[in-house]
Amino acid sequence: MTTAGDRIRQYEEYIHRPRTPYRARKARYDAAADQLFSAGISNRDILVDVGAGGTELDVCLRVDYGWRGRYVPVDGWLDGVDLETWQPPRVFDWFACLEVLEHLRDPGRLVKALQGNATRGVVITTPNPEVWDVLSMDPTHLTSISQDMLREWGFRTTLHTFYGKYQDGITGLWTGVG
């Protein structure tokens, strides 16, 4: 069983890990933003960024897209939340879950929780297992998330280049509308 102290140590290691520059990760934020705007996100909406990390989606939405809505970050190293068990405390307009699901033992549980608490929609990004051996990309990757899996969960999917190989990333959008 993971203790709170174990999680804090893991988050501290995560924070101090060498990171690729923002511009190298920006493609996933742009892909998510494009999906959010195509689905009608507005300046009146609240977006909860689950696994927010350095809150770079917020930067992208505000600087590059001019979004002025309310942004709420949720992340273990920000607030100590354990995404394996976390439940949204109430309904919100939108949830974003970028590069998170592959780190969970049961990503379907989180997806269902987000869908059940989103009034407008959910956007996700994940590495494409048809291009990458997702489990060997990072020792914290526990589950490969395929387009078929996302479609079974009701997401419309598109392929993107996130890591330098053609169509190596997947973006999924769920709006609760077929």
PDB file of C-alpha atoms in Angstrom:
ATOM      1  CA  MET A   1       0.000   0.000   0.000  1.00  0.00           C
ATOM      2  CA  THR A   2       1.323   3.431  -0.938  1.00  0.00           C
ATOM      3  CA  THR A   3       1.460   5.850   1.969  1.00  0.00           C
ATOM      4  CA  ALA A   4       1.107   9.622   1.819  1.00  0.00           C
ATOM      5  CA  GLY A   5       4.857   9.876   2.476  1.00  0.00           C
ATOM      6  CA  ASP A   6       5.579   7.564  -0.472  1.00  0.00           C
ATOM      7  CA  ARG A   7       3.386   9.703  -2.727  1.00  0.00           C
ATOM      8  CA  ILE A   8       5.111  12.903  -1.595  1.00  0.00           C
ATOM      9  CA  ARG A   9       8.518  11.368  -2.396  1.00  0.00           C
ATOM     10  CA  GLN A  10       7.237  10.252  -5.806  1.00  0.00           C
ATOM     11  CA  TYR A  11       5.898  13.745  -6.532  1.00  0.00           C
ATOM     12  CA  GLU A  12       9.179  15.336  -5.448  1.00  0.00           C
ATOM     13  CA  GLU A  13      11.060  13.017  -7.820  1.00  0.00           C
ATOM     14  CA  TYR A  14       8.618  13.912 -10.583  1.00  0.00           C
ATOM     15  CA  ILE A  15       9.008  17.656 -10.036  1.00  0.00           C
ATOM     16  CA  HIS A  16      12.796  17.486 -10.219  1.00  0.00           C
ATOM     17  CA  ARG A  17      12.996  15.130 -13.186  1.00  0.00           C
ATOM     18  CA  PRO A  18      14.589  16.625 -16.297  1.00  0.00           C
ATOM     19  CA  ARG A  19      11.800  17.797 -18.583  1.00  0.00           C
ATOM     20  CA  THR A  20      11.628  18.459 -22.256  1.00  0.00           C
ATOM     21  CA  PRO A  21      11.025  22.111 -23.099  1.00  0.00           C
ATOM     22  CA  TYR A  22       7.445  23.361 -23.284  1.00  0.00           C
ATOM     23  CA  ARG A  23       7.704  23.855 -27.051  1.00  0.00           C
ATOM     24  CA  ALA A  24       8.487  20.129 -27.420  1.00  0.00           C
ATOM     25  CA  ARG A  25       5.304  19.210 -25.509  1.00  0.00           C
ATOM     26  CA  LYS A  26       3.125  21.964 -26.962  1.00  0.00           C
ATOM     27  CA  ALA A  27       1.657  19.789 -29.744  1.00  0.00           C
ATOM     28  CA  ARG A  28      -0.445  17.867 -27.206  1.00  0.00           C
ATOM     29  CA  TYR A  29      -1.778  21.091 -25.657  1.00  0.00           C
ATOM     30  CA  ASP A  30      -2.620  22.478 -29.108  1.00  0.00           C
ATOM     31  CA  ALA A  31      -4.395  19.237 -30.071  1.00  0.00           C
ATOM     32  CA  ALA A  32      -6.449  19.325 -26.857  1.00  0.00           C
ATOM     33  CA  ALA A  33      -7.231  23.035 -27.288  1.00  0.00           C
ATOM     34  CA  ASP A  34      -8.338  22.473 -30.880  1.00  0.00           C
ATOM     35  CA  GLN A  35     -10.713  19.740 -29.713  1.00  0.00           C
ATOM     36  CA  LEU A  36     -12.077  21.877 -26.877  1.00  0.00           C
ATOM     37  CA  PHE A  37     -12.743  24.836 -29.164  1.00  0.00           C
ATOM     38  CA  SER A  38     -14.258  22.667 -31.899  1.00  0.00           C
ATOM     39  CA  ALA A  39     -16.665  21.336 -29.243  1.00  0.00           C
ATOM     40  CA  GLY A  40     -17.591  24.826 -28.076  1.00  0.00           C
ATOM     41  CA  ILE A  41     -15.641  25.628 -24.907  1.00  0.00           C
ATOM     42  CA  SER A  42     -16.469  29.196 -23.903  1.00  0.00           C
ATOM     43  CA  ASN A  43     -15.112  31.869 -21.595  1.00  0.00           C
ATOM     44  CA  ARG A  44     -17.964  31.063 -19.167  1.00  0.00           C
ATOM     45  CA  ASP A  45     -16.848  27.447 -18.775  1.00  0.00           C
ATOM     46  CA  ILE A  46     -14.821  25.773 -16.041  1.00  0.00           C
ATOM     47  CA  LEU A  47     -12.110  23.353 -17.174  1.00  0.00           C
ATOM     48  CA  VAL A  48     -10.630  20.914 -14.659  1.00  0.00           C
ATOM     49  CA  ASP A  49      -7.175  19.747 -15.786  1.00  0.00           C
ATOM     50  CA  VAL A  50      -6.722  16.302 -14.230  1.00  0.00           C
ATOM     51  CA  GLY A  51      -3.018  15.518 -13.950  1.00  0.00           C
ATOM     52  CA  ALA A  52      -2.241  19.175 -14.642  1.00  0.00           C
ATOM     53  CA  GLY A  53       1.491  18.933 -13.977  1.00  0.00           C
ATOM     54  CA  GLY A  54       2.978  22.361 -14.616  1.00  0.00           C
ATOM     55  CA  THR A  55      -0.420  23.742 -15.726  1.00  0.00           C
ATOM     56  CA  GLU A  56       0.876  24.249 -19.249  1.00  0.00           C
ATOM     57  CA  LEU A  57      -2.524  23.557 -20.832  1.00  0.00           C
ATOM     58  CA  ASP A  58      -3.736  26.705 -19.064  1.00  0.00           C
ATOM     59  CA  VAL A  59      -0.841  28.694 -20.550  1.00  0.00           C
ATOM     60  CA  CYS A  60      -1.603  27.381 -24.032  1.00  0.00           C
ATOM     61  CA  LEU A  61      -5.336  28.073 -23.787  1.00  0.00           C
ATOM     62  CA  ARG A  62      -4.852  31.618 -22.517  1.00  0.00           C
ATOM     63  CA  VAL A  63      -1.817  32.767 -24.508  1.00  0.00           C
ATOM     64  CA  ASP A  64      -2.411  31.057 -27.855  1.00  0.00           C
ATOM     65  CA  TYR A  65      -6.210  30.747 -27.889  1.00  0.00           C
ATOM     66  CA  GLY A  66      -7.320  33.752 -25.834  1.00  0.00           C
ATOM     67  CA  TRP A  67      -9.493  31.626 -23.539  1.00  0.00           C
ATOM     68  CA  ARG A  68     -10.661  33.422 -20.374  1.00  0.00           C
ATOM     69  CA  GLY A  69     -12.601  30.690 -18.614  1.00  0.00           C
ATOM     70  CA  ARG A  70     -11.929  29.247 -15.182  1.00  0.00           C
ATOM     71  CA  TYR A  71      -9.062  26.735 -14.998  1.00  0.00           C
ATOM     72  CA  VAL A  72      -8.815  24.296 -12.068  1.00  0.00           C
ATOM     73  CA  PRO A  73      -5.659  22.130 -11.806  1.00  0.00           C
ATOM     74  CA  VAL A  74      -5.734  18.723 -10.097  1.00  0.00           C
ATOM     75  CA  ASP A  75      -2.439  16.873  -9.740  1.00  0.00           C
ATOM     76  CA  GLY A  76      -0.637  14.801  -7.150  1.00  0.00           C
ATOM     77  CA  TRP A  77       2.350  17.060  -6.837  1.00  0.00           C
ATOM     78  CA  LEU A  78       0.107  20.132  -6.665  1.00  0.00           C
ATOM     79  CA  ASP A  79      -2.441  18.901  -4.147  1.00  0.00           C
ATOM     80  CA  GLY A  80      -1.530  15.325  -3.170  1.00  0.00           C
ATOM     81  CA  VAL A  81      -4.452  13.718  -5.017  1.00  0.00           C
ATOM     82  CA  ASP A  82      -4.142  10.047  -5.986  1.00  0.00           C
ATOM     83  CA  LEU A  83      -5.657   9.750  -9.472  1.00  0.00           C
ATOM     84  CA  GLU A  84      -6.095   5.988  -9.013  1.00  0.00           C
ATOM     85  CA  THR A  85      -8.922   6.735  -6.563  1.00  0.00           C
ATOM     86  CA  TRP A  86      -9.821  10.419  -7.113  1.00  0.00           C
ATOM     87  CA  GLN A  87     -13.420  11.363  -7.860  1.00  0.00           C
ATOM     88  CA  PRO A  88     -14.469  14.834  -9.007  1.00  0.00           C
ATOM     89  CA  PRO A  89     -16.070  16.571  -6.022  1.00  0.00           C
ATOM     90  CA  ARG A  90     -18.903  17.930  -8.175  1.00  0.00           C
ATOM     91  CA  VAL A  91     -19.874  18.470 -11.797  1.00  0.00           C
ATOM     92  CA  PHE A  92     -17.870  20.806 -14.024  1.00  0.00           C
ATOM     93  CA  ASP A  93     -18.194  21.881 -17.643  1.00  0.00           C
ATOM     94  CA  TRP A  94     -15.034  20.256 -18.992  1.00  0.00           C
ATOM     95  CA  PHE A  95     -12.276  17.891 -17.949  1.00  0.00           C
ATOM     96  CA  ALA A  96      -8.883  17.568 -19.604  1.00  0.00           C
ATOM     97  CA  CYS A  97      -6.728  14.532 -18.902  1.00  0.00           C
ATOM     98  CA  LEU A  98      -3.528  14.880 -20.920  1.00  0.00           C
ATOM     99  CA  GLU A  99      -0.857  12.183 -20.831  1.00  0.00           C
ATOM    100  CA  VAL A 100      -2.369  10.672 -17.664  1.00  0.00           C
ATOM    101  CA  LEU A 101      -4.402   7.554 -18.438  1.00  0.00           C
ATOM    102  CA  GLU A 102      -1.367   5.463 -19.388  1.00  0.00           C
ATOM    103  CA  HIS A 103      -0.036   6.022 -15.843  1.00  0.00           C
ATOM    104  CA  LEU A 104      -3.050   4.385 -14.181  1.00  0.00           C
ATOM    105  CA  ARG A 105      -3.799   0.743 -13.364  1.00  0.00           C
ATOM    106  CA  ASP A 106      -7.502   1.245 -14.072  1.00  0.00           C
ATOM    107  CA  PRO A 107      -7.872   4.201 -16.441  1.00  0.00           C
ATOM    108  CA  GLY A 108     -11.469   3.260 -17.215  1.00  0.00           C
ATOM    109  CA  ARG A 109     -12.492   4.070 -13.649  1.00  0.00           C
ATOM    110  CA  LEU A 110     -11.190   7.638 -13.984  1.00  0.00           C
ATOM    111  CA  VAL A 111     -12.697   8.063 -17.455  1.00  0.00           C
ATOM    112  CA  LYS A 112     -16.142   7.032 -16.165  1.00  0.00           C
ATOM    113  CA  ALA A 113     -15.791   9.409 -13.204  1.00  0.00           C
ATOM    114  CA  LEU A 114     -14.932  12.298 -15.534  1.00  0.00           C
ATOM    115  CA  GLN A 115     -17.738  11.484 -17.964  1.00  0.00           C
ATOM    116  CA  GLY A 116     -20.207  11.258 -15.095  1.00  0.00           C
ATOM    117  CA  ASN A 117     -19.242  14.714 -13.847  1.00  0.00           C
ATOM    118  CA  ALA A 118     -18.793  16.650 -17.115  1.00  0.00           C
ATOM    119  CA  THR A 119     -21.682  18.756 -18.364  1.00  0.00           C
ATOM    120  CA  ARG A 120     -19.929  19.599 -21.650  1.00  0.00           C
ATOM    121  CA  GLY A 121     -17.128  17.112 -22.286  1.00  0.00           C
ATOM    122  CA  VAL A 122     -13.771  15.444 -21.688  1.00  0.00           C
ATOM    123  CA  VAL A 123     -10.588  15.699 -23.751  1.00  0.00           C
ATOM    124  CA  ILE A 124      -7.660  13.322 -23.352  1.00  0.00           C
ATOM    125  CA  THR A 125      -4.265  12.739 -24.960  1.00  0.00           C
ATOM    126  CA  THR A 126      -2.117   9.620 -24.783  1.00  0.00           C
ATOM    127  CA  PRO A 127       0.756   7.970 -26.669  1.00  0.00           C
ATOM    128  CA  ASN A 128      -0.345   5.804 -29.595  1.00  0.00           C
ATOM    129  CA  PRO A 129       0.492   2.126 -28.881  1.00  0.00           C
ATOM    130  CA  GLU A 130       0.459   1.399 -32.623  1.00  0.00           C
ATOM    131  CA  VAL A 131       3.583   3.581 -32.929  1.00  0.00           C
ATOM    132  CA  TRP A 132       5.233   3.272 -29.489  1.00  0.00           C
ATOM    133  CA  ASP A 133       5.755   0.490 -26.990  1.00  0.00           C
ATOM    134  CA  VAL A 134       3.959   2.666 -24.460  1.00  0.00           C
ATOM    135  CA  LEU A 135       4.906   0.554 -21.451  1.00  0.00           C
ATOM    136  CA  SER A 136       8.623   0.919 -22.199  1.00  0.00           C
ATOM    137  CA  MET A 137       8.476   4.687 -22.876  1.00  0.00           C
ATOM    138  CA  ASP A 138       8.485   5.532 -19.174  1.00  0.00           C
ATOM    139  CA  PRO A 139       8.683   3.305 -16.085  1.00  0.00           C
ATOM    140  CA  THR A 140       5.514   4.946 -14.751  1.00  0.00           C
ATOM    141  CA  HIS A 141       3.458   3.823 -17.764  1.00  0.00           C
ATOM    142  CA  LEU A 142       1.159   1.006 -16.661  1.00  0.00           C
ATOM    143  CA  THR A 143      -1.510   0.776 -19.386  1.00  0.00           C
ATOM    144  CA  SER A 144      -1.523   1.202 -23.158  1.00  0.00           C
ATOM    145  CA  ILE A 145      -4.537   3.212 -24.296  1.00  0.00           C
ATOM    146  CA  SER A 146      -5.570   2.454 -27.881  1.00  0.00           C
ATOM    147  CA  GLN A 147      -7.955   4.275 -30.183  1.00  0.00           C
ATOM    148  CA  ASP A 148     -10.283   1.280 -29.959  1.00  0.00           C
ATOM    149  CA  MET A 149     -10.332   1.519 -26.160  1.00  0.00           C
ATOM    150  CA  LEU A 150     -11.129   5.224 -26.313  1.00  0.00           C
ATOM    151  CA  ARG A 151     -13.873   4.622 -28.862  1.00  0.00           C
ATOM    152  CA  GLU A 152     -15.403   1.957 -26.597  1.00  0.00           C
ATOM    153  CA  TRP A 153     -15.527   4.640 -23.898  1.00  0.00           C
ATOM    154  CA  GLY A 154     -17.405   6.929 -26.319  1.00  0.00           C
ATOM    155  CA  PHE A 155     -14.547   9.179 -27.482  1.00  0.00           C
ATOM    156  CA  ARG A 156     -14.011  10.458 -31.013  1.00  0.00           C
ATOM    157  CA  THR A 157     -10.299  10.117 -31.714  1.00  0.00           C
ATOM    158  CA  THR A 158      -7.715  11.802 -33.913  1.00  0.00           C
ATOM    159  CA  LEU A 159      -4.045  11.021 -34.436  1.00  0.00           C
ATOM    160  CA  HIS A 160      -1.280  13.592 -33.978  1.00  0.00           C
ATOM    161  CA  THR A 161       2.490  13.828 -33.825  1.00  0.00           C
ATOM    162  CA  PHE A 162       3.403  14.503 -30.187  1.00  0.00           C
ATOM    163  CA  TYR A 163       6.808  12.867 -29.701  1.00  0.00           C
ATOM    164  CA  GLY A 164       8.506  13.105 -33.090  1.00  0.00           C
ATOM    165  CA  LYS A 165       7.071  10.082 -34.925  1.00  0.00           C
ATOM    166  CA  TYR A 166       4.191  10.461 -37.365  1.00  0.00           C
ATOM    167  CA  GLN A 167       0.813   9.937 -35.634  1.00  0.00           C
ATOM    168  CA  ASP A 168       2.454   8.854 -32.384  1.00  0.00           C
ATOM    169  CA  GLY A 169      -0.196  10.452 -30.167  1.00  0.00           C
ATOM    170  CA  ILE A 170      -3.942  10.124 -29.777  1.00  0.00           C
ATOM    171  CA  THR A 171      -6.417  12.822 -28.832  1.00  0.00           C
ATOM    172  CA  GLY A 172      -9.878  11.820 -27.700  1.00  0.00           C
ATOM    173  CA  LEU A 173     -12.951  13.989 -27.262  1.00  0.00           C
ATOM    174  CA  TRP A 174     -16.115  12.886 -25.477  1.00  0.00           C
ATOM    175  CA  THR A 175     -19.106  15.197 -25.411  1.00  0.00           C
ATOM    176  CA  GLY A 176     -21.767  12.734 -24.416  1.00  0.00           C
ATOM    177  CA  VAL A 177     -23.264  13.194 -27.870  1.00  0.00           C
ATOM    178  CA  GLY A 178     -22.823  10.268 -30.296  1.00  0.00           C
TER     179      GLY A 178
END
